[in-house]
GROMACS .gro file of C-alpha atoms in nm:
model
   84
    1UNK     CA    1  -1.789  -3.009   0.023
    2UNK     CA    2  -1.996  -3.013  -0.291
    3UNK     CA    3  -2.240  -2.792  -0.097
    4UNK     CA    4  -1.988  -2.504  -0.097
    5UNK     CA    5  -1.850  -2.566  -0.444
    6UNK     CA    6  -1.824  -2.251  -0.653
    7UNK     CA    7  -1.854  -2.016  -0.352
    8UNK     CA    8  -1.588  -1.762  -0.265
    9UNK     CA    9  -1.388  -1.859   0.044
   10UNK     CA   10  -1.084  -1.762   0.249
   11UNK     CA   11  -0.822  -2.031   0.324
   12UNK     CA   12  -0.553  -2.024   0.594
   13UNK     CA   13  -0.382  -2.356   0.672
   14UNK     CA   14  -0.663  -2.610   0.724
   15UNK     CA   15  -0.927  -2.344   0.793
   16UNK     CA   16  -1.175  -2.248   0.524
   17UNK     CA   17  -1.412  -1.958   0.585
   18UNK     CA   18  -1.686  -1.867   0.342
   19UNK     CA   19  -1.644  -1.511   0.220
   20UNK     CA   20  -1.912  -1.304   0.396
   21UNK     CA   21  -1.975  -1.022   0.143
   22UNK     CA   22  -2.020  -0.782   0.438
   23UNK     CA   23  -1.950  -0.432   0.309
   24UNK     CA   24  -1.745  -0.241   0.565
   25UNK     CA   25  -1.602   0.024   0.338
   26UNK     CA   26  -1.246   0.117   0.256
   27UNK     CA   27  -1.036   0.184   0.562
   28UNK     CA   28  -0.681   0.172   0.685
   29UNK     CA   29  -0.507  -0.163   0.704
   30UNK     CA   30  -0.284  -0.285   0.982
   31UNK     CA   31   0.086  -0.341   0.940
   32UNK     CA   32   0.131  -0.717   0.917
   33UNK     CA   33   0.387  -0.848   1.165
   34UNK     CA   34   0.473  -1.208   1.259
   35UNK     CA   35   0.254  -1.166   1.570
   36UNK     CA   36  -0.038  -1.043   1.357
   37UNK     CA   37  -0.002  -1.347   1.131
   38UNK     CA   38   0.003  -1.586   1.428
   39UNK     CA   39  -0.311  -1.420   1.568
   40UNK     CA   40  -0.488  -1.448   1.231
   41UNK     CA   41  -0.393  -1.817   1.203
   42UNK     CA   42  -0.518  -1.885   1.556
   43UNK     CA   43  -0.845  -1.701   1.491
   44UNK     CA   44  -0.915  -1.876   1.161
   45UNK     CA   45  -0.843  -2.217   1.314
   46UNK     CA   46  -1.085  -2.132   1.600
   47UNK     CA   47  -1.352  -2.026   1.348
   48UNK     CA   48  -1.304  -2.351   1.155
   49UNK     CA   49  -1.363  -2.550   1.476
   50UNK     CA   50  -1.666  -2.331   1.562
   51UNK     CA   51  -1.491  -2.197   1.873
   52UNK     CA   52  -1.469  -1.843   2.001
   53UNK     CA   53  -1.160  -1.629   2.028
   54UNK     CA   54  -1.063  -1.400   2.313
   55UNK     CA   55  -0.754  -1.187   2.265
   56UNK     CA   56  -0.590  -1.087   2.591
   57UNK     CA   57  -0.301  -0.859   2.675
   58UNK     CA   58  -0.215  -0.506   2.782
   59UNK     CA   59  -0.402  -0.202   2.657
   60UNK     CA   60  -0.308  -0.037   2.330
   61UNK     CA   61  -0.131  -0.327   2.157
   62UNK     CA   62  -0.392  -0.369   1.879
   63UNK     CA   63  -0.597  -0.670   1.985
   64UNK     CA   64  -0.930  -0.523   1.875
   65UNK     CA   65  -0.786  -0.383   1.553
   66UNK     CA   66  -0.633  -0.722   1.465
   67UNK     CA   67  -0.971  -0.893   1.505
   68UNK     CA   68  -1.147  -0.622   1.304
   69UNK     CA   69  -0.885  -0.637   1.028
   70UNK     CA   70  -0.934  -1.014   0.987
   71UNK     CA   71  -1.310  -0.960   0.970
   72UNK     CA   72  -1.261  -0.698   0.699
   73UNK     CA   73  -1.029  -0.929   0.502
   74UNK     CA   74  -1.288  -1.211   0.514
   75UNK     CA   75  -1.582  -0.969   0.472
   76UNK     CA   76  -1.744  -1.096   0.791
   77UNK     CA   77  -1.955  -0.903   1.040
   78UNK     CA   78  -1.748  -0.826   1.348
   79UNK     CA   79  -1.895  -0.721   1.681
   80UNK     CA   80  -1.634  -0.636   1.947
   81UNK     CA   81  -1.747  -0.604   2.308
   82UNK     CA   82  -1.509  -0.432   2.548
   83UNK     CA   83  -1.548  -0.550   2.907
   84UNK     CA   84  -1.389  -0.324   3.166
   0.00000   0.00000   0.00000
């Protein structure tokens, strides 16, 4: 789009997210595994299509941290809600 020309953006496959410039601070990064990469690709494709993303699985496997790490990489605001 000429509307977004010259703006900073994050690209993964066909997905293009505008860089959010949300300052989160310097923190620890996750170890990138093939599963982490697949999750990131799925999340960015969902964002591109204006869909939500709900990670599911057993406790303690890093679902919330994976979502937060992608938000930090794209400088986007991330609000995680834990439903018990």
